[in-house]
PDB file of C-alpha atoms in Angstrom:
ATOM      1  CA  MET A   1       4.586   2.069   0.475  1.00 49.00           C
ATOM      2  CA  THR A   2       5.129  -1.450  -0.455  1.00 49.00           C
ATOM      3  CA  ARG A   3       2.894  -4.242  -1.586  1.00 51.00           C
ATOM      4  CA  PRO A   4       2.108  -7.670  -0.165  1.00 38.00           C
ATOM      5  CA  GLU A   5       3.003  -9.564  -3.444  1.00 43.00           C
ATOM      6  CA  ALA A   6       6.308  -7.843  -3.626  1.00 39.00           C
ATOM      7  CA  ALA A   7       7.665 -10.292  -1.199  1.00 36.00           C
ATOM      8  CA  ALA A   8       5.857 -13.402  -2.784  1.00 39.00           C
ATOM      9  CA  GLY A   9       7.895 -13.718  -5.985  1.00 38.00           C
ATOM     10  CA  PRO A  10       9.611 -11.795  -8.586  1.00 37.00           C
ATOM     11  CA  ARG A  11       8.029  -9.939 -11.309  1.00 48.00           C
ATOM     12  CA  PRO A  12      10.501 -10.231 -14.514  1.00 58.00           C
ATOM     13  CA  ALA A  13       9.236  -7.277 -16.314  1.00 83.00           C
ATOM     14  CA  LEU A  14       9.624  -4.982 -13.355  1.00 89.00           C
ATOM     15  CA  LEU A  15      12.838  -6.541 -12.349  1.00 89.00           C
ATOM     16  CA  SER A  16      14.476  -5.655 -15.634  1.00 91.00           C
ATOM     17  CA  ARG A  17      13.262  -1.921 -15.317  1.00 94.00           C
ATOM     18  CA  TYR A  18      15.952  -0.679 -12.966  1.00 96.00           C
ATOM     19  CA  THR A  19      19.719  -1.123 -12.388  1.00 96.00           C
ATOM     20  CA  ALA A  20      22.178  -0.769  -9.338  1.00 95.00           C
ATOM     21  CA  ALA A  21      22.810   2.828 -10.821  1.00 96.00           C
ATOM     22  CA  ASP A  22      19.281   3.771  -9.920  1.00 97.00           C
ATOM     23  CA  LEU A  23      19.965   3.202  -6.238  1.00 97.00           C
ATOM     24  CA  ARG A  24      21.417   6.643  -6.079  1.00 96.00           C
ATOM     25  CA  VAL A  25      17.741   8.154  -6.065  1.00 97.00           C
ATOM     26  CA  PHE A  26      17.565   6.796  -2.314  1.00 97.00           C
ATOM     27  CA  THR A  27      18.135   9.492   0.535  1.00 96.00           C
ATOM     28  CA  PRO A  28      20.991   8.381   2.947  1.00 95.00           C
ATOM     29  CA  ASP A  29      18.280   7.352   5.475  1.00 94.00           C
ATOM     30  CA  GLU A  30      16.439   5.291   2.700  1.00 96.00           C
ATOM     31  CA  ALA A  31      19.773   3.758   1.734  1.00 95.00           C
ATOM     32  CA  SER A  32      20.378   2.561   5.101  1.00 93.00           C
ATOM     33  CA  ARG A  33      17.131   0.843   5.200  1.00 93.00           C
ATOM     34  CA  PHE A  34      16.904  -0.719   1.785  1.00 93.00           C
ATOM     35  CA  THR A  35      20.547  -1.221   0.961  1.00 93.00           C
ATOM     36  CA  PRO A  36      22.143  -1.631   4.469  1.00 89.00           C
ATOM     37  CA  HIS A  37      25.247  -3.233   3.241  1.00 86.00           C
ATOM     38  CA  GLY A  38      25.913  -0.441   0.711  1.00 85.00           C
ATOM     39  CA  ALA A  39      24.831  -2.414  -2.465  1.00 87.00           C
ATOM     40  CA  GLY A  40      21.801  -3.993  -3.979  1.00 92.00           C
ATOM     41  CA  ASP A  41      20.584  -5.196  -7.249  1.00 95.00           C
ATOM     42  CA  PRO A  42      16.874  -4.344  -8.213  1.00 95.00           C
ATOM     43  CA  ARG A  43      17.271  -6.900 -11.134  1.00 94.00           C
ATOM     44  CA  GLN A  44      17.430  -9.671  -8.407  1.00 92.00           C
ATOM     45  CA  ASP A  45      15.511  -8.054  -5.518  1.00 93.00           C
ATOM     46  CA  ALA A  46      11.892  -7.458  -6.204  1.00 90.00           C
ATOM     47  CA  VAL A  47      11.167  -5.476  -3.035  1.00 90.00           C
ATOM     48  CA  LEU A  48      14.027  -3.151  -4.107  1.00 94.00           C
ATOM     49  CA  ALA A  49      12.613  -2.761  -7.495  1.00 95.00           C
ATOM     50  CA  TRP A  50       9.258  -1.785  -5.940  1.00 95.00           C
ATOM     51  CA  GLU A  51      10.912   0.840  -3.760  1.00 97.00           C
ATOM     52  CA  LEU A  52      12.801   2.374  -6.929  1.00 97.00           C
ATOM     53  CA  LEU A  53       9.384   2.378  -8.624  1.00 97.00           C
ATOM     54  CA  TYR A  54       7.949   4.635  -5.925  1.00 98.00           C
ATOM     55  CA  ARG A  55      10.697   7.114  -6.223  1.00 98.00           C
ATOM     56  CA  LEU A  56      11.681   7.026 -10.082  1.00 98.00           C
ATOM     57  CA  GLU A  57       8.190   6.370 -11.642  1.00 98.00           C
ATOM     58  CA  PRO A  58       5.502   7.335  -9.084  1.00 98.00           C
ATOM     59  CA  ARG A  59       3.112   8.177 -11.762  1.00 98.00           C
ATOM     60  CA  LEU A  60       3.298   4.632 -13.039  1.00 97.00           C
ATOM     61  CA  TYR A  61       2.726   3.148  -9.813  1.00 97.00           C
ATOM     62  CA  ASP A  62      -0.416   5.398  -9.183  1.00 98.00           C
ATOM     63  CA  ARG A  63      -1.807   4.168 -12.530  1.00 97.00           C
ATOM     64  CA  LEU A  64      -1.689   0.641 -11.107  1.00 97.00           C
ATOM     65  CA  ALA A  65      -2.822   1.299  -7.654  1.00 96.00           C
ATOM     66  CA  SER A  66      -5.730   3.412  -8.915  1.00 96.00           C
ATOM     67  CA  ALA A  67      -6.830   0.167 -10.857  1.00 97.00           C
ATOM     68  CA  GLU A  68      -6.604  -2.289  -7.900  1.00 96.00           C
ATOM     69  CA  ARG A  69      -9.764  -1.025  -6.083  1.00 95.00           C
ATOM     70  CA  LEU A  70     -10.446  -2.299  -2.694  1.00 97.00           C
ATOM     71  CA  HIS A  71     -13.424  -4.398  -1.838  1.00 97.00           C
ATOM     72  CA  PRO A  72     -16.074  -1.930  -0.714  1.00 95.00           C
ATOM     73  CA  GLU A  73     -16.856  -3.765   2.300  1.00 97.00           C
ATOM     74  CA  VAL A  74     -13.433  -3.576   3.579  1.00 97.00           C
ATOM     75  CA  VAL A  75     -13.803   0.025   3.792  1.00 95.00           C
ATOM     76  CA  ASN A  76     -17.238  -0.088   5.120  1.00 96.00           C
ATOM     77  CA  TRP A  77     -16.024  -2.276   7.967  1.00 97.00           C
ATOM     78  CA  LEU A  78     -13.665   0.332   9.300  1.00 97.00           C
ATOM     79  CA  PRO A  79     -14.850   2.444  12.206  1.00 94.00           C
ATOM     80  CA  ARG A  80     -16.860   5.900  11.193  1.00 92.00           C
ATOM     81  CA  ASP A  81     -17.059   9.316  12.906  1.00 93.00           C
ATOM     82  CA  VAL A  82     -13.790   8.897  14.855  1.00 94.00           C
ATOM     83  CA  ASP A  83     -11.710  11.838  15.915  1.00 95.00           C
ATOM     84  CA  GLN A  84      -8.266  10.925  14.612  1.00 97.00           C
ATOM     85  CA  ILE A  85      -7.079   8.501  12.139  1.00 98.00           C
ATOM     86  CA  VAL A  86      -3.526   7.433  11.155  1.00 98.00           C
ATOM     87  CA  GLU A  87      -2.689   5.640   7.866  1.00 98.00           C
ATOM     88  CA  VAL A  88       0.754   4.331   7.589  1.00 98.00           C
ATOM     89  CA  GLY A  89       2.409   3.745   4.239  1.00 97.00           C
ATOM     90  CA  ALA A  90      -0.393   5.875   2.608  1.00 98.00           C
ATOM     91  CA  GLY A  91       1.198   5.762  -1.023  1.00 97.00           C
ATOM     92  CA  THR A  92      -0.728   7.674  -3.392  1.00 98.00           C
ATOM     93  CA  GLY A  93      -3.876   7.414  -1.476  1.00 97.00           C
ATOM     94  CA  ARG A  94      -5.788   4.404  -2.570  1.00 95.00           C
ATOM     95  CA  LEU A  95      -7.290   4.170   1.025  1.00 97.00           C
ATOM     96  CA  THR A  96      -6.505   7.815   2.141  1.00 97.00           C
ATOM     97  CA  MET A  97      -9.293   9.329   0.115  1.00 92.00           C
ATOM     98  CA  GLU A  98     -11.777   6.970   1.588  1.00 94.00           C
ATOM     99  CA  LEU A  99     -10.505   7.590   5.052  1.00 97.00           C
ATOM    100  CA  ILE A 100     -11.411  11.210   4.854  1.00 94.00           C
ATOM    101  CA  GLU A 101     -14.972  10.619   5.033  1.00 90.00           C
ATOM    102  CA  ARG A 102     -14.549   8.308   8.120  1.00 94.00           C
ATOM    103  CA  GLY A 103     -12.795  10.723  10.668  1.00 93.00           C
ATOM    104  CA  ARG A 104     -12.448  14.303  11.622  1.00 95.00           C
ATOM    105  CA  ARG A 105      -8.886  14.221  10.919  1.00 97.00           C
ATOM    106  CA  VAL A 106      -6.460  11.868   9.096  1.00 98.00           C
ATOM    107  CA  THR A 107      -2.659  11.693   9.442  1.00 98.00           C
ATOM    108  CA  ALA A 108      -1.162   9.904   6.365  1.00 98.00           C
ATOM    109  CA  VAL A 109       2.300   8.747   6.815  1.00 98.00           C
ATOM    110  CA  GLU A 110       4.469   7.889   3.765  1.00 98.00           C
ATOM    111  CA  PRO A 111       8.079   7.844   3.434  1.00 97.00           C
ATOM    112  CA  ALA A 112       8.555   8.220  -0.453  1.00 98.00           C
ATOM    113  CA  LEU A 113       8.477  11.847  -1.146  1.00 98.00           C
ATOM    114  CA  PRO A 114       7.195  11.473  -4.761  1.00 98.00           C
ATOM    115  CA  LEU A 115       4.122   9.458  -3.574  1.00 98.00           C
ATOM    116  CA  ARG A 116       3.402  12.086  -1.005  1.00 98.00           C
ATOM    117  CA  ARG A 117       3.534  14.768  -3.697  1.00 98.00           C
ATOM    118  CA  ILE A 118       0.893  12.946  -5.759  1.00 98.00           C
ATOM    119  CA  LEU A 119      -1.241  12.234  -2.732  1.00 98.00           C
ATOM    120  CA  ARG A 120      -1.037  15.981  -1.536  1.00 98.00           C
ATOM    121  CA  ARG A 121      -2.322  16.996  -5.287  1.00 98.00           C
ATOM    122  CA  LYS A 122      -5.230  14.585  -4.914  1.00 97.00           C
ATOM    123  CA  ILE A 123      -6.309  15.974  -1.400  1.00 97.00           C
ATOM    124  CA  ALA A 124      -6.055  19.503  -2.670  1.00 97.00           C
ATOM    125  CA  ALA A 125      -8.168  18.651  -5.629  1.00 97.00           C
ATOM    126  CA  ALA A 126     -10.856  17.133  -3.269  1.00 95.00           C
ATOM    127  CA  GLY A 127     -10.755  20.383  -1.279  1.00 96.00           C
ATOM    128  CA  CYS A 128      -9.529  18.369   1.859  1.00 96.00           C
ATOM    129  CA  LEU A 129      -6.167  19.894   2.862  1.00 95.00           C
ATOM    130  CA  GLN A 130      -7.570  21.262   6.104  1.00 95.00           C
ATOM    131  CA  ARG A 131      -8.369  17.815   7.155  1.00 96.00           C
ATOM    132  CA  VAL A 132      -5.456  15.650   6.173  1.00 97.00           C
ATOM    133  CA  ARG A 133      -1.945  15.873   7.563  1.00 97.00           C
ATOM    134  CA  LEU A 134       0.835  14.433   5.254  1.00 98.00           C
ATOM    135  CA  MET A 135       3.853  13.382   7.145  1.00 98.00           C
ATOM    136  CA  HIS A 136       7.280  11.684   6.353  1.00 98.00           C
ATOM    137  CA  GLY A 137       7.923   8.550   8.402  1.00 97.00           C
ATOM    138  CA  TYR A 138       8.359   4.813   8.623  1.00 96.00           C
ATOM    139  CA  PHE A 139       6.684   2.106  10.354  1.00 97.00           C
ATOM    140  CA  ASP A 140       9.176   1.653  13.060  1.00 96.00           C
ATOM    141  CA  GLN A 141       9.464   5.495  13.688  1.00 95.00           C
ATOM    142  CA  LEU A 142       6.013   6.908  13.398  1.00 98.00           C
ATOM    143  CA  PRO A 143       6.224  10.800  14.207  1.00 97.00           C
ATOM    144  CA  LEU A 144       3.290  10.816  16.599  1.00 98.00           C
ATOM    145  CA  PRO A 145       2.580  10.578  20.277  1.00 98.00           C
ATOM    146  CA  ASP A 146       1.278   7.543  22.329  1.00 98.00           C
ATOM    147  CA  ASP A 147      -2.539   7.086  22.179  1.00 98.00           C
ATOM    148  CA  PHE A 148      -3.018   9.382  19.235  1.00 98.00           C
ATOM    149  CA  ALA A 149      -5.655   7.780  17.063  1.00 98.00           C
ATOM    150  CA  THR A 150      -8.935   5.580  17.470  1.00 98.00           C
ATOM    151  CA  LEU A 151      -7.882   4.081  14.070  1.00 98.00           C
ATOM    152  CA  VAL A 152      -4.696   3.081  12.959  1.00 98.00           C
ATOM    153  CA  VAL A 153      -4.571   1.429   9.476  1.00 98.00           C
ATOM    154  CA  SER A 154      -2.200   0.274   6.558  1.00 98.00           C
ATOM    155  CA  CYS A 155      -3.332  -0.896   3.228  1.00 97.00           C
ATOM    156  CA  SER A 156      -0.893  -3.050   0.917  1.00 94.00           C
ATOM    157  CA  ALA A 157       2.215  -1.703   2.882  1.00 95.00           C
ATOM    158  CA  PHE A 158       2.675  -3.574   6.015  1.00 96.00           C
ATOM    159  CA  THR A 159       4.752  -6.947   5.795  1.00 94.00           C
ATOM    160  CA  PRO A 160       6.658  -8.899   8.700  1.00 95.00           C
ATOM    161  CA  ALA A 161      10.100  -7.670   7.121  1.00 91.00           C
ATOM    162  CA  PRO A 162      11.716  -5.179   9.285  1.00 89.00           C
ATOM    163  CA  GLU A 163      12.099  -2.650   6.491  1.00 85.00           C
ATOM    164  CA  HIS A 164       8.482  -2.750   6.021  1.00 90.00           C
ATOM    165  CA  GLY A 165       6.979  -3.053   9.142  1.00 94.00           C
ATOM    166  CA  GLY A 166       7.933  -6.135  11.321  1.00 95.00           C
ATOM    167  CA  GLU A 167       7.748  -6.481  15.085  1.00 97.00           C
ATOM    168  CA  ALA A 168       9.073  -2.842  15.582  1.00 97.00           C
ATOM    169  CA  GLY A 169       6.329  -1.485  13.006  1.00 97.00           C
ATOM    170  CA  LEU A 170       3.505  -3.442  14.512  1.00 98.00           C
ATOM    171  CA  SER A 171       4.571  -2.120  18.023  1.00 98.00           C
ATOM    172  CA  GLU A 172       4.713   1.489  16.702  1.00 98.00           C
ATOM    173  CA  MET A 173       1.194   1.283  15.108  1.00 98.00           C
ATOM    174  CA  GLU A 174      -0.230  -0.177  18.326  1.00 98.00           C
ATOM    175  CA  ARG A 175       1.707   2.525  20.434  1.00 98.00           C
ATOM    176  CA  VAL A 176      -0.144   5.290  18.514  1.00 98.00           C
ATOM    177  CA  CYS A 177      -3.472   3.717  18.761  1.00 98.00           C
ATOM    178  CA  LYS A 178      -5.755   4.650  21.679  1.00 98.00           C
ATOM    179  CA  PRO A 179      -6.847   2.197  24.220  1.00 98.00           C
ATOM    180  CA  ALA A 180     -10.064   0.434  23.018  1.00 97.00           C
ATOM    181  CA  GLY A 181      -8.890   1.644  19.310  1.00 98.00           C
ATOM    182  CA  CYS A 182      -8.369  -0.518  16.418  1.00 98.00           C
ATOM    183  CA  VAL A 183      -5.381  -1.336  14.384  1.00 98.00           C
ATOM    184  CA  ALA A 184      -6.076  -2.804  10.883  1.00 98.00           C
ATOM    185  CA  ILE A 185      -3.945  -4.270   8.079  1.00 98.00           C
ATOM    186  CA  ILE A 186      -5.929  -4.142   4.900  1.00 98.00           C
ATOM    187  CA  TRP A 187      -4.828  -6.565   2.139  1.00 97.00           C
ATOM    188  CA  PRO A 188      -2.481  -8.457   4.674  1.00 96.00           C
ATOM    189  CA  ASN A 189       0.006 -11.167   3.880  1.00 89.00           C
ATOM    190  CA  HIS A 190       1.591 -13.610   6.497  1.00 93.00           C
ATOM    191  CA  LEU A 191      -1.669 -14.220   8.199  1.00 96.00           C
ATOM    192  CA  ASP A 192      -0.336 -16.863  10.695  1.00 97.00           C
ATOM    193  CA  TRP A 193       2.341 -14.080  11.683  1.00 97.00           C
ATOM    194  CA  LEU A 194      -0.434 -11.640  12.352  1.00 98.00           C
ATOM    195  CA  ALA A 195      -2.615 -14.297  14.246  1.00 98.00           C
ATOM    196  CA  ASP A 196       0.217 -15.125  16.549  1.00 98.00           C
ATOM    197  CA  ARG A 197       0.118 -11.457  17.710  1.00 98.00           C
ATOM    198  CA  GLY A 198      -3.386 -11.275  18.349  1.00 98.00           C
ATOM    199  CA  TYR A 199      -4.879 -10.254  15.062  1.00 98.00           C
ATOM    200  CA  ARG A 200      -8.262 -11.542  13.683  1.00 98.00           C
ATOM    201  CA  TYR A 201      -8.853 -12.129  10.044  1.00 98.00           C
ATOM    202  CA  LEU A 202     -12.001 -10.977   7.869  1.00 98.00           C
ATOM    203  CA  SER A 203     -12.616 -11.628   4.122  1.00 98.00           C
ATOM    204  CA  PHE A 204     -15.466 -10.428   2.090  1.00 98.00           C
ATOM    205  CA  PRO A 205     -16.909 -12.567  -0.790  1.00 97.00           C
ATOM    206  CA  GLY A 206     -17.623 -11.667  -4.441  1.00 95.00           C
ATOM    207  CA  PRO A 207     -15.794 -11.359  -7.810  1.00 95.00           C
ATOM    208  CA  MET A 208     -13.123  -8.766  -7.859  1.00 97.00           C
ATOM    209  CA  SER A 209     -11.143  -7.304 -10.970  1.00 97.00           C
ATOM    210  CA  VAL A 210      -8.412  -4.890 -11.634  1.00 97.00           C
ATOM    211  CA  GLU A 211     -10.289  -2.168 -13.556  1.00 97.00           C
ATOM    212  CA  PHE A 212      -8.271  -0.100 -16.072  1.00 97.00           C
ATOM    213  CA  SER A 213      -9.554   2.963 -17.798  1.00 96.00           C
ATOM    214  CA  SER A 214      -8.998   1.289 -21.211  1.00 97.00           C
ATOM    215  CA  HIS A 215      -7.828  -1.949 -22.843  1.00 96.00           C
ATOM    216  CA  ARG A 216      -4.631  -0.250 -23.914  1.00 96.00           C
ATOM    217  CA  GLU A 217      -3.923   0.867 -20.242  1.00 97.00           C
ATOM    218  CA  ALA A 218      -4.684  -2.646 -19.128  1.00 97.00           C
ATOM    219  CA  ALA A 219      -2.212  -4.220 -21.846  1.00 95.00           C
ATOM    220  CA  GLU A 220       0.621  -1.983 -21.095  1.00 95.00           C
ATOM    221  CA  LEU A 221       0.478  -2.306 -17.267  1.00 95.00           C
ATOM    222  CA  ALA A 222      -0.132  -6.081 -17.419  1.00 94.00           C
ATOM    223  CA  GLU A 223       3.145  -6.364 -19.533  1.00 93.00           C
ATOM    224  CA  ILE A 224       5.096  -4.526 -16.469  1.00 94.00           C
ATOM    225  CA  PHE A 225       3.209  -5.826 -13.367  1.00 93.00           C
ATOM    226  CA  TYR A 226       1.476  -8.957 -14.401  1.00 91.00           C
ATOM    227  CA  PRO A 227       3.756 -10.349 -17.232  1.00 91.00           C
ATOM    228  CA  GLN A 228       2.209 -13.955 -16.724  1.00 90.00           C
ATOM    229  CA  ALA A 229      -1.232 -12.620 -17.743  1.00 92.00           C
ATOM    230  CA  ALA A 230      -0.311 -10.138 -20.391  1.00 93.00           C
ATOM    231  CA  ASP A 231      -1.012 -12.432 -23.420  1.00 94.00           C
ATOM    232  CA  GLU A 232      -4.401 -13.349 -22.190  1.00 95.00           C
ATOM    233  CA  VAL A 233      -5.391  -9.660 -21.551  1.00 95.00           C
ATOM    234  CA  ARG A 234      -4.274  -8.806 -25.088  1.00 95.00           C
ATOM    235  CA  ARG A 235      -6.194 -11.788 -26.583  1.00 95.00           C
ATOM    236  CA  HIS A 236      -9.458 -10.931 -24.860  1.00 95.00           C
ATOM    237  CA  GLY A 237      -9.274  -7.129 -25.104  1.00 96.00           C
ATOM    238  CA  TRP A 238      -9.951  -6.853 -21.352  1.00 96.00           C
ATOM    239  CA  ARG A 239     -10.155  -3.529 -19.498  1.00 96.00           C
ATOM    240  CA  ARG A 240     -11.220  -5.297 -16.355  1.00 96.00           C
ATOM    241  CA  ILE A 241      -8.910  -8.238 -15.514  1.00 96.00           C
ATOM    242  CA  PRO A 242     -10.239 -10.659 -12.723  1.00 96.00           C
ATOM    243  CA  PHE A 243      -7.670 -11.129 -10.077  1.00 95.00           C
ATOM    244  CA  GLU A 244      -7.695 -14.824 -10.461  1.00 94.00           C
ATOM    245  CA  VAL A 245      -6.245 -14.394 -13.932  1.00 94.00           C
ATOM    246  CA  LEU A 246      -3.555 -12.345 -12.687  1.00 91.00           C
ATOM    247  CA  GLY A 247      -2.689 -14.988  -9.832  1.00 88.00           C
ATOM    248  CA  VAL A 248      -2.899 -12.304  -7.217  1.00 89.00           C
ATOM    249  CA  ASN A 249      -5.111 -12.402  -3.986  1.00 93.00           C
ATOM    250  CA  PRO A 250      -7.561  -9.728  -4.339  1.00 96.00           C
ATOM    251  CA  PRO A 251      -7.871  -6.738  -1.817  1.00 97.00           C
ATOM    252  CA  ARG A 252     -11.074  -8.272  -0.152  1.00 97.00           C
ATOM    253  CA  ASP A 253      -9.473  -8.926   3.409  1.00 98.00           C
ATOM    254  CA  LEU A 254      -8.098  -7.364   6.448  1.00 98.00           C
ATOM    255  CA  ALA A 255      -6.485  -8.390   9.716  1.00 98.00           C
ATOM    256  CA  TYR A 256      -7.484  -6.185  13.002  1.00 98.00           C
ATOM    257  CA  LYS A 257      -6.824  -5.987  16.473  1.00 98.00           C
ATOM    258  CA  VAL A 258      -8.987  -4.033  18.954  1.00 98.00           C
ATOM    259  CA  LEU A 259      -6.594  -2.801  21.770  1.00 98.00           C
ATOM    260  CA  ALA A 260      -7.384  -3.482  25.502  1.00 96.00           C
ATOM    261  CA  PRO A 261      -9.226  -0.455  27.129  1.00 93.00           C
TER     262      PRO A 261
END
């Protein structure tokens, strides 16, 4: 699981949270992907800092993701009543829990074990373990057969970077999608890159905010993830923070491709 804005620019508070010593949390496979030269500095590399967050403080990430709610029309646009759905980079289930109502069977692929554990608990609490299969896997090595699902989707996870999708990841998503099925990237970045590969773009209007459970929660997480807006959040006593205040594109859009029949 990664985030579009992780590649857009550094977040000073998050960058100061981890050190190179924390890289030992990676499995050998993860280390080969995220620190291929045997070293890295999460104080300088925002993408690396996010990967450490997922593994060292998954509950902290889940608190943020739970507040960054998708535009309802994004989910409503997705196909309904399909047989098989695959979600890649499922994280802690921001989209997964919505997909359960749209397909007979959902396969959620997530490489970070701590995030999968949180997602499994949510699925169990919803009584849906029989309908959702959780799997370890990466964009470029999906553990699924060809033409498997009618809908293959990723939310706040795919980027053109090879370690978080790229050409190989997009090819894999299309490989496991059935002919005439749909591949959808929710909350996408690098729209031109996707357009060059045949993806169309949709965006849904209306004001959007990050909605925390309390002002205290909002102030604490803004300090970590949105430090440029933390003073304003505290000053206004906000629990709901407009995305424009945070300087982040809201999750109101998607890029999609319907494969040839």
